[in-house]
Amino acid sequence: MTWPPLREELRGIEPYGAPQLDVPVQLNVNENPYAPSTRVVADIAAAVAEAATTLNRYPDREFTELRKGLAEYLNMSGGHGLGPDQIWAANGSNEVMLQLLQAFGGPGRTAVSFAPTYSMYPEYARDAMTAWVAGRRREDFSFDLDHATELVEEHRPSVVLLPSPNNPTGTALPHDVIGTLCALVARHDGLVVIDEAYAEFRREGTPSALELLDEHRNLVVTRTMSKAFALAGARLGYLAAAPEICDALRVVRLPYHLSAVTQATASAALRHAEELLANVDELRRERDRTVAWLREQGFEVADSDANFCLFGRFDDRHAVWQGLLDGGVLIRETGPDGWLRVSIGTPEEMAAFRAALVEVVR
Ligand SMILES: Cc1ncc(COP(=O)(O)O)c(C=O)c1O
């Protein structure tokens, strides 16, 4: 018997996590580089101070006020008439996704995604004792519906997890793909989870899956306040779905999973949505400039609707990643072999990235 008595399938596994290194330019985890303004910080601090006066009590386990605020926000961001009973939230969309698999996956059930895809999904599946199957995307990272149809028919997944825009490629899914997939997966009573962590960064004309919620009762759309909202440190992810799906998640959530401090912080941030999101347009422009510049340098770059871009291809991507790090710029070694992902930072940070990259590949 080995000690400690870890589950067999967890033995020897390294904990997930991008390196948290103290370097001048951090472009590796798709954060928003703009910190909240003094005004927003003051309002969040006041809301947290107010919440602190009742910290001897457990928080509202149904996070009623926050749900209302999230519904209102989504109705201004692609949703139609969503009510608080169609909203669920947890500590980051990571936790939302784990709860989805705890409720709708589980032993004897299968979750499916299509690679390259968000690297945490297989870990949620493992932790929820759900079988994991990864199909593939086309060479240009677009979605292959024929292949997906075959895979869904073969594995009859209870959950299909798909980021749109996709991490790490930045590729968004068109409505017809999502609609067809929902209909396909519904045949076996499965859910389609469209992970819109980066939705606010999508380009003009790219739709949100929120628009399809009325048509497909098995569609779940997840969002987060970690990216466009510049609130990664607060840990607040959420979803919109049919009320019965949100209701089912109440069974698997831990008691009082959203602390009073988290609820107060997120609600205060939502009151400042306009200001917090004000830098999104600037980041989108910086992204488009970065894509154009990388292409001018002769790199291959995936079209991006997110706040990062995937570029390559390198014979030895680790050497390039390390060279950039040596130059004070931390990006992410992820995605298919030969590619690297850079998050979009401030114009100054992107200038540092460009200078370091030129130096490394010279
Ligand atoms: C596609 C995708 N989904 C979900 C998340 C999780 O975000 P959070 O737990 O901060 O909401 C991330 C984080 O990088 C992501 O890239």
Short mmCIF file of C-alpha atoms in Angstrom, two decimals, residues 21-358:
data_model
loop_
_atom_site.label_atom_id
_atom_site.label_comp_id
_atom_site.label_asym_id
_atom_site.label_seq_id
_atom_site.Cartn_x
_atom_site.Cartn_y
_atom_site.Cartn_z
CA LEU A 21 6.63 33.90 -12.09
CA ASP A 22 7.54 37.39 -11.01
CA VAL A 23 8.56 38.85 -14.37
CA PRO A 24 7.96 42.39 -15.67
CA VAL A 25 5.61 41.42 -18.53
CA GLN A 26 3.04 38.72 -17.76
CA LEU A 27 1.09 37.61 -20.79
CA ASN A 28 0.40 33.98 -19.93
CA VAL A 29 -3.03 33.51 -18.34
CA ASN A 30 -5.29 35.78 -20.39
CA GLU A 31 -5.91 38.25 -17.60
CA ASN A 32 -7.07 41.78 -18.21
CA PRO A 33 -3.96 43.96 -17.77
CA TYR A 34 -5.97 46.96 -16.53
CA ALA A 35 -6.57 46.97 -12.76
CA PRO A 36 -9.88 48.37 -11.45
CA SER A 37 -9.91 52.15 -11.05
CA THR A 38 -9.70 53.87 -7.66
CA ARG A 39 -13.45 54.59 -7.87
CA VAL A 40 -14.33 50.93 -8.46
CA VAL A 41 -11.87 49.78 -5.79
CA ALA A 42 -13.49 52.17 -3.29
CA ASP A 43 -16.98 50.91 -4.09
CA ILE A 44 -15.93 47.25 -3.84
CA ALA A 45 -14.17 48.00 -0.54
CA ALA A 46 -17.32 49.70 0.82
CA ALA A 47 -19.48 46.74 -0.25
CA VAL A 48 -17.07 44.28 1.37
CA ALA A 49 -16.96 46.41 4.56
CA GLU A 50 -20.75 46.29 4.69
CA ALA A 51 -20.71 42.51 4.17
CA ALA A 52 -18.13 42.21 6.94
CA THR A 53 -20.62 43.50 9.51
CA THR A 54 -22.56 40.23 9.20
CA LEU A 55 -19.71 37.78 8.62
CA ASN A 56 -20.78 35.89 11.75
CA ARG A 57 -23.70 34.63 9.63
CA TYR A 58 -23.60 32.34 6.61
CA PRO A 59 -24.20 34.13 3.32
CA ASP A 60 -27.36 33.98 1.18
CA ARG A 61 -26.86 30.53 -0.30
CA GLU A 62 -28.99 31.42 -3.33
CA PHE A 63 -26.97 34.64 -3.97
CA THR A 64 -30.21 36.34 -4.94
CA GLU A 65 -28.94 39.88 -5.52
CA LEU A 66 -25.94 38.69 -7.49
CA ARG A 67 -28.13 36.49 -9.70
CA LYS A 68 -30.30 39.48 -10.52
CA GLY A 69 -27.25 41.56 -11.38
CA LEU A 70 -25.80 38.83 -13.60
CA ALA A 71 -29.13 38.35 -15.41
CA GLU A 72 -29.35 42.08 -16.07
CA TYR A 73 -25.81 42.16 -17.37
CA LEU A 74 -26.34 39.18 -19.69
CA ASN A 75 -29.52 40.72 -21.06
CA MET A 76 -27.37 43.63 -22.22
CA SER A 77 -24.74 41.27 -23.61
CA GLY A 78 -26.55 38.94 -26.02
CA GLY A 79 -29.17 37.39 -23.71
CA HIS A 80 -32.93 37.85 -24.14
CA GLY A 81 -35.19 38.22 -21.11
CA LEU A 82 -33.07 35.98 -18.87
CA GLY A 83 -34.39 35.82 -15.31
CA PRO A 84 -32.43 35.14 -12.09
CA ASP A 85 -33.70 31.52 -12.08
CA GLN A 86 -31.75 30.98 -15.31
CA ILE A 87 -28.47 32.05 -13.72
CA TRP A 88 -26.03 30.03 -11.65
CA ALA A 89 -22.66 31.15 -10.25
CA ALA A 90 -19.66 29.71 -8.44
CA ASN A 91 -16.03 30.43 -7.58
CA GLY A 92 -14.76 30.92 -11.11
CA SER A 93 -16.18 29.23 -14.18
CA ASN A 94 -13.79 26.39 -13.29
CA GLU A 95 -16.07 25.57 -10.38
CA VAL A 96 -19.20 26.06 -12.48
CA MET A 97 -17.88 23.50 -14.96
CA LEU A 98 -16.91 21.03 -12.24
CA GLN A 99 -20.40 21.32 -10.76
CA LEU A 100 -21.90 20.71 -14.20
CA LEU A 101 -19.93 17.48 -14.47
CA GLN A 102 -20.73 16.47 -10.90
CA ALA A 103 -24.42 16.88 -11.67
CA PHE A 104 -24.62 15.74 -15.28
CA GLY A 105 -21.53 13.54 -15.70
CA GLY A 106 -20.40 10.91 -13.22
CA PRO A 107 -19.58 7.20 -13.32
CA GLY A 108 -20.74 5.48 -16.49
CA ARG A 109 -21.14 8.80 -18.32
CA THR A 110 -18.92 10.55 -20.84
CA ALA A 111 -17.86 14.14 -21.46
CA VAL A 112 -16.60 15.16 -24.89
CA SER A 113 -14.64 18.08 -26.29
CA PHE A 114 -12.65 18.75 -29.44
CA ALA A 115 -8.91 19.44 -29.29
CA PRO A 116 -7.19 21.78 -29.11
CA THR A 117 -9.45 22.76 -26.24
CA TYR A 118 -9.22 24.19 -22.72
CA SER A 119 -6.73 22.05 -20.84
CA MET A 120 -8.73 21.96 -17.58
CA TYR A 121 -11.71 20.06 -19.03
CA PRO A 122 -10.16 16.58 -18.73
CA GLU A 123 -9.29 17.40 -15.14
CA TYR A 124 -12.87 18.35 -14.27
CA ALA A 125 -14.00 15.11 -15.91
CA ARG A 126 -11.49 13.07 -13.94
CA ASP A 127 -12.47 14.74 -10.67
CA ALA A 128 -16.15 14.08 -11.37
CA MET A 129 -15.38 10.42 -12.30
CA THR A 130 -16.60 11.03 -15.82
CA ALA A 131 -15.08 9.33 -18.86
CA TRP A 132 -13.28 11.81 -21.11
CA VAL A 133 -13.17 11.70 -24.91
CA ALA A 134 -11.45 14.35 -27.02
CA GLY A 135 -12.22 14.59 -30.72
CA ARG A 136 -10.31 17.01 -32.91
CA ARG A 137 -10.73 20.23 -34.79
CA ARG A 138 -9.66 20.76 -38.38
CA GLU A 139 -6.10 21.82 -39.20
CA ASP A 140 -7.23 25.49 -39.27
CA PHE A 141 -8.96 24.98 -35.85
CA SER A 142 -12.44 25.31 -37.31
CA PHE A 143 -15.11 22.91 -36.08
CA ASP A 144 -15.71 19.71 -38.03
CA LEU A 145 -19.41 18.87 -37.66
CA ASP A 146 -19.14 15.55 -39.53
CA HIS A 147 -16.45 14.33 -37.19
CA ALA A 148 -18.41 15.65 -34.18
CA THR A 149 -21.54 13.84 -35.33
CA GLU A 150 -19.66 10.55 -35.53
CA LEU A 151 -18.14 11.05 -32.10
CA VAL A 152 -21.43 12.01 -30.47
CA GLU A 153 -23.20 9.02 -32.02
CA GLU A 154 -20.43 6.71 -30.85
CA HIS A 155 -20.01 7.97 -27.27
CA ARG A 156 -23.44 9.47 -26.49
CA PRO A 157 -21.92 12.08 -24.16
CA SER A 158 -24.01 13.45 -21.33
CA VAL A 159 -21.96 16.66 -21.55
CA VAL A 160 -20.18 18.30 -24.50
CA LEU A 161 -17.81 21.08 -23.42
CA LEU A 162 -16.77 23.65 -25.99
CA PRO A 163 -15.11 27.01 -25.48
CA SER A 164 -16.22 29.75 -27.88
CA PRO A 165 -13.99 31.65 -28.45
CA ASN A 166 -11.84 28.59 -28.05
CA ASN A 167 -8.87 28.50 -25.71
CA PRO A 168 -6.08 28.22 -26.88
CA THR A 169 -6.91 29.05 -30.51
CA GLY A 170 -9.29 32.04 -30.18
CA THR A 171 -11.75 30.49 -32.66
CA ALA A 172 -15.47 31.24 -32.14
CA LEU A 173 -18.24 28.81 -33.09
CA PRO A 174 -20.92 29.88 -35.57
CA HIS A 175 -24.59 29.59 -34.54
CA ASP A 176 -25.37 26.80 -36.99
CA VAL A 177 -22.65 24.57 -35.49
CA ILE A 178 -23.97 25.13 -31.95
CA GLY A 179 -27.57 24.58 -33.06
CA THR A 180 -26.77 21.35 -34.90
CA LEU A 181 -24.70 20.07 -32.00
CA CYS A 182 -27.46 20.83 -29.48
CA ALA A 183 -29.96 18.88 -31.60
CA LEU A 184 -27.52 15.97 -31.98
CA VAL A 185 -26.63 15.75 -28.31
CA ALA A 186 -30.29 16.14 -27.28
CA ARG A 187 -31.04 12.83 -28.99
CA HIS A 188 -29.19 11.16 -26.11
CA ASP A 189 -30.41 13.63 -23.49
CA GLY A 190 -27.02 15.33 -23.19
CA LEU A 191 -26.06 18.93 -22.49
CA VAL A 192 -23.97 21.24 -24.67
CA VAL A 193 -21.90 23.65 -22.59
CA ILE A 194 -20.58 26.61 -24.54
CA ASP A 195 -17.83 28.17 -22.47
CA GLU A 196 -17.88 31.87 -23.30
CA ALA A 197 -15.11 32.93 -20.91
CA TYR A 198 -13.83 35.30 -23.61
CA ALA A 199 -17.13 36.31 -25.23
CA GLU A 200 -16.81 40.03 -24.56
CA PHE A 201 -13.68 40.15 -26.74
CA ARG A 202 -15.36 38.67 -29.82
CA ARG A 203 -15.06 40.59 -33.06
CA GLU A 204 -17.89 42.64 -34.57
CA GLY A 205 -20.45 40.27 -36.09
CA THR A 206 -19.47 37.21 -34.03
CA PRO A 207 -22.62 36.06 -32.21
CA SER A 208 -23.00 34.82 -28.61
CA ALA A 209 -24.54 31.44 -27.84
CA LEU A 210 -26.80 33.27 -25.37
CA GLU A 211 -28.94 34.12 -28.40
CA LEU A 212 -29.74 30.42 -28.84
CA LEU A 213 -30.86 29.66 -25.29
CA ASP A 214 -34.58 29.99 -26.13
CA GLU A 215 -34.26 27.41 -28.90
CA HIS A 216 -32.35 24.65 -27.09
CA ARG A 217 -33.25 23.53 -23.60
CA ASN A 218 -30.02 21.48 -23.39
CA LEU A 219 -27.77 24.50 -24.04
CA VAL A 220 -25.71 25.95 -21.20
CA VAL A 221 -23.64 29.11 -21.69
CA THR A 222 -20.91 29.84 -19.16
CA ARG A 223 -19.20 33.17 -18.60
CA THR A 224 -16.67 34.58 -16.15
CA MET A 225 -15.76 37.87 -14.51
CA SER A 226 -12.08 36.87 -14.69
CA LYS A 227 -11.32 38.17 -18.18
CA ALA A 228 -13.12 41.16 -19.70
CA PHE A 229 -14.39 42.24 -16.26
CA ALA A 230 -10.83 42.41 -14.93
CA LEU A 231 -11.80 40.51 -11.79
CA ALA A 232 -9.76 37.29 -11.91
CA GLY A 233 -8.79 37.69 -8.26
CA ALA A 234 -12.42 37.71 -7.10
CA ARG A 235 -13.18 34.23 -8.52
CA LEU A 236 -16.63 34.58 -9.99
CA GLY A 237 -17.88 32.47 -12.88
CA TYR A 238 -21.50 31.96 -13.90
CA LEU A 239 -23.82 30.40 -16.43
CA ALA A 240 -27.15 30.91 -18.12
CA ALA A 241 -29.38 27.90 -18.79
CA ALA A 242 -32.90 26.57 -18.32
CA PRO A 243 -34.16 26.93 -14.71
CA GLU A 244 -34.21 23.16 -14.17
CA ILE A 245 -30.50 22.94 -14.99
CA CYS A 246 -29.66 25.72 -12.50
CA ASP A 247 -31.87 24.02 -9.94
CA ALA A 248 -30.04 20.70 -10.35
CA LEU A 249 -26.72 22.40 -9.57
CA ARG A 250 -28.04 23.32 -6.12
CA VAL A 251 -27.82 19.62 -5.29
CA VAL A 252 -24.07 19.34 -5.88
CA ARG A 253 -22.83 22.74 -4.71
CA LEU A 254 -21.16 22.86 -1.31
CA PRO A 255 -23.19 24.64 1.37
CA TYR A 256 -22.83 28.42 1.03
CA HIS A 257 -20.26 28.00 -1.72
CA LEU A 258 -20.23 31.71 -2.62
CA SER A 259 -18.91 33.69 0.34
CA ALA A 260 -20.56 36.95 1.40
CA VAL A 261 -17.31 38.69 0.41
CA THR A 262 -17.39 37.20 -3.08
CA GLN A 263 -21.05 38.09 -3.54
CA ALA A 264 -20.52 41.66 -2.36
CA THR A 265 -17.46 42.08 -4.58
CA ALA A 266 -19.14 40.72 -7.70
CA SER A 267 -22.35 42.70 -7.19
CA ALA A 268 -20.37 45.91 -6.67
CA ALA A 269 -18.31 45.18 -9.79
CA LEU A 270 -21.49 44.61 -11.82
CA ARG A 271 -22.72 48.07 -10.82
CA HIS A 272 -19.57 49.35 -12.56
CA ALA A 273 -19.83 47.04 -15.56
CA GLU A 274 -19.51 49.87 -18.06
CA GLU A 275 -16.31 51.20 -16.54
CA LEU A 276 -14.75 47.78 -15.97
CA LEU A 277 -15.48 46.78 -19.54
CA ALA A 278 -14.26 50.10 -20.94
CA ASN A 279 -10.87 48.67 -21.84
CA VAL A 280 -12.28 45.76 -23.83
CA ASP A 281 -12.35 47.75 -27.08
CA GLU A 282 -8.76 48.83 -26.58
CA LEU A 283 -7.74 45.20 -25.94
CA ARG A 284 -9.59 44.06 -29.07
CA ARG A 285 -7.74 46.69 -31.13
CA GLU A 286 -4.43 45.67 -29.55
CA ARG A 287 -5.22 42.03 -30.36
CA ASP A 288 -5.92 42.84 -34.00
CA ARG A 289 -2.70 44.87 -34.17
CA THR A 290 -0.78 41.95 -32.63
CA VAL A 291 -2.25 39.42 -35.09
CA ALA A 292 -1.40 41.71 -38.02
CA TRP A 293 2.13 42.33 -36.77
CA LEU A 294 2.84 38.63 -36.19
CA ARG A 295 1.63 37.86 -39.71
CA GLU A 296 3.84 40.60 -41.13
CA GLN A 297 6.78 38.88 -39.44
CA GLY A 298 5.86 35.70 -41.31
CA PHE A 299 4.28 33.76 -38.43
CA GLU A 300 1.15 31.71 -38.74
CA VAL A 301 -1.54 33.16 -36.49
CA ALA A 302 -4.97 31.73 -35.74
CA ASP A 303 -7.85 34.21 -36.19
CA SER A 304 -8.80 35.33 -32.69
CA ASP A 305 -12.05 36.47 -31.08
CA ALA A 306 -10.42 36.42 -27.65
CA ASN A 307 -7.85 38.44 -25.68
CA PHE A 308 -4.96 36.25 -26.78
CA CYS A 309 -3.56 34.80 -29.94
CA LEU A 310 -1.95 31.54 -30.90
CA PHE A 311 1.03 31.82 -33.20
CA GLY A 312 3.78 29.61 -34.61
CA ARG A 313 5.08 27.48 -35.83
CA PHE A 314 8.35 26.78 -34.10
CA ASP A 315 10.57 23.72 -34.36
CA ASP A 316 11.47 24.23 -30.72
CA ARG A 317 8.72 26.26 -29.09
CA HIS A 318 10.13 25.73 -25.63
CA ALA A 319 13.35 27.48 -26.66
CA VAL A 320 11.33 30.47 -27.92
CA TRP A 321 9.22 30.53 -24.72
CA GLN A 322 12.40 30.40 -22.62
CA GLY A 323 14.09 33.10 -24.73
CA LEU A 324 11.12 35.41 -24.18
CA LEU A 325 11.17 34.67 -20.45
CA ASP A 326 14.86 35.48 -20.31
CA GLY A 327 13.89 38.80 -21.91
CA GLY A 328 11.34 39.42 -19.13
CA VAL A 329 8.23 38.38 -21.08
CA LEU A 330 6.16 35.44 -19.86
CA ILE A 331 3.81 33.85 -22.40
CA ARG A 332 2.24 30.37 -22.49
CA GLU A 333 3.55 27.17 -23.94
CA THR A 334 0.25 25.57 -24.79
CA GLY A 335 -1.81 24.34 -27.73
CA PRO A 336 -0.62 22.05 -30.51
CA ASP A 337 3.06 21.35 -30.76
CA GLY A 338 4.95 24.21 -32.42
CA TRP A 339 2.52 26.94 -31.30
CA LEU A 340 2.67 29.49 -28.50
CA ARG A 341 -0.06 31.63 -26.98
CA VAL A 342 0.32 35.27 -25.98
CA SER A 343 -2.29 37.16 -23.94
CA ILE A 344 -3.02 40.73 -24.96
CA GLY A 345 -1.61 43.27 -22.54
CA THR A 346 -1.21 47.05 -22.53
CA PRO A 347 0.41 48.71 -25.59
CA GLU A 348 3.65 48.96 -23.57
CA GLU A 349 3.57 45.26 -22.67
CA MET A 350 2.89 44.30 -26.29
CA ALA A 351 5.78 46.48 -27.44
CA ALA A 352 8.02 44.60 -24.97
CA PHE A 353 6.70 41.29 -26.33
CA ARG A 354 7.39 42.30 -29.94
CA ALA A 355 10.90 43.50 -29.13
CA ALA A 356 11.70 40.32 -27.18
CA LEU A 357 10.32 38.07 -29.92
CA VAL A 358 12.35 39.81 -32.63
#
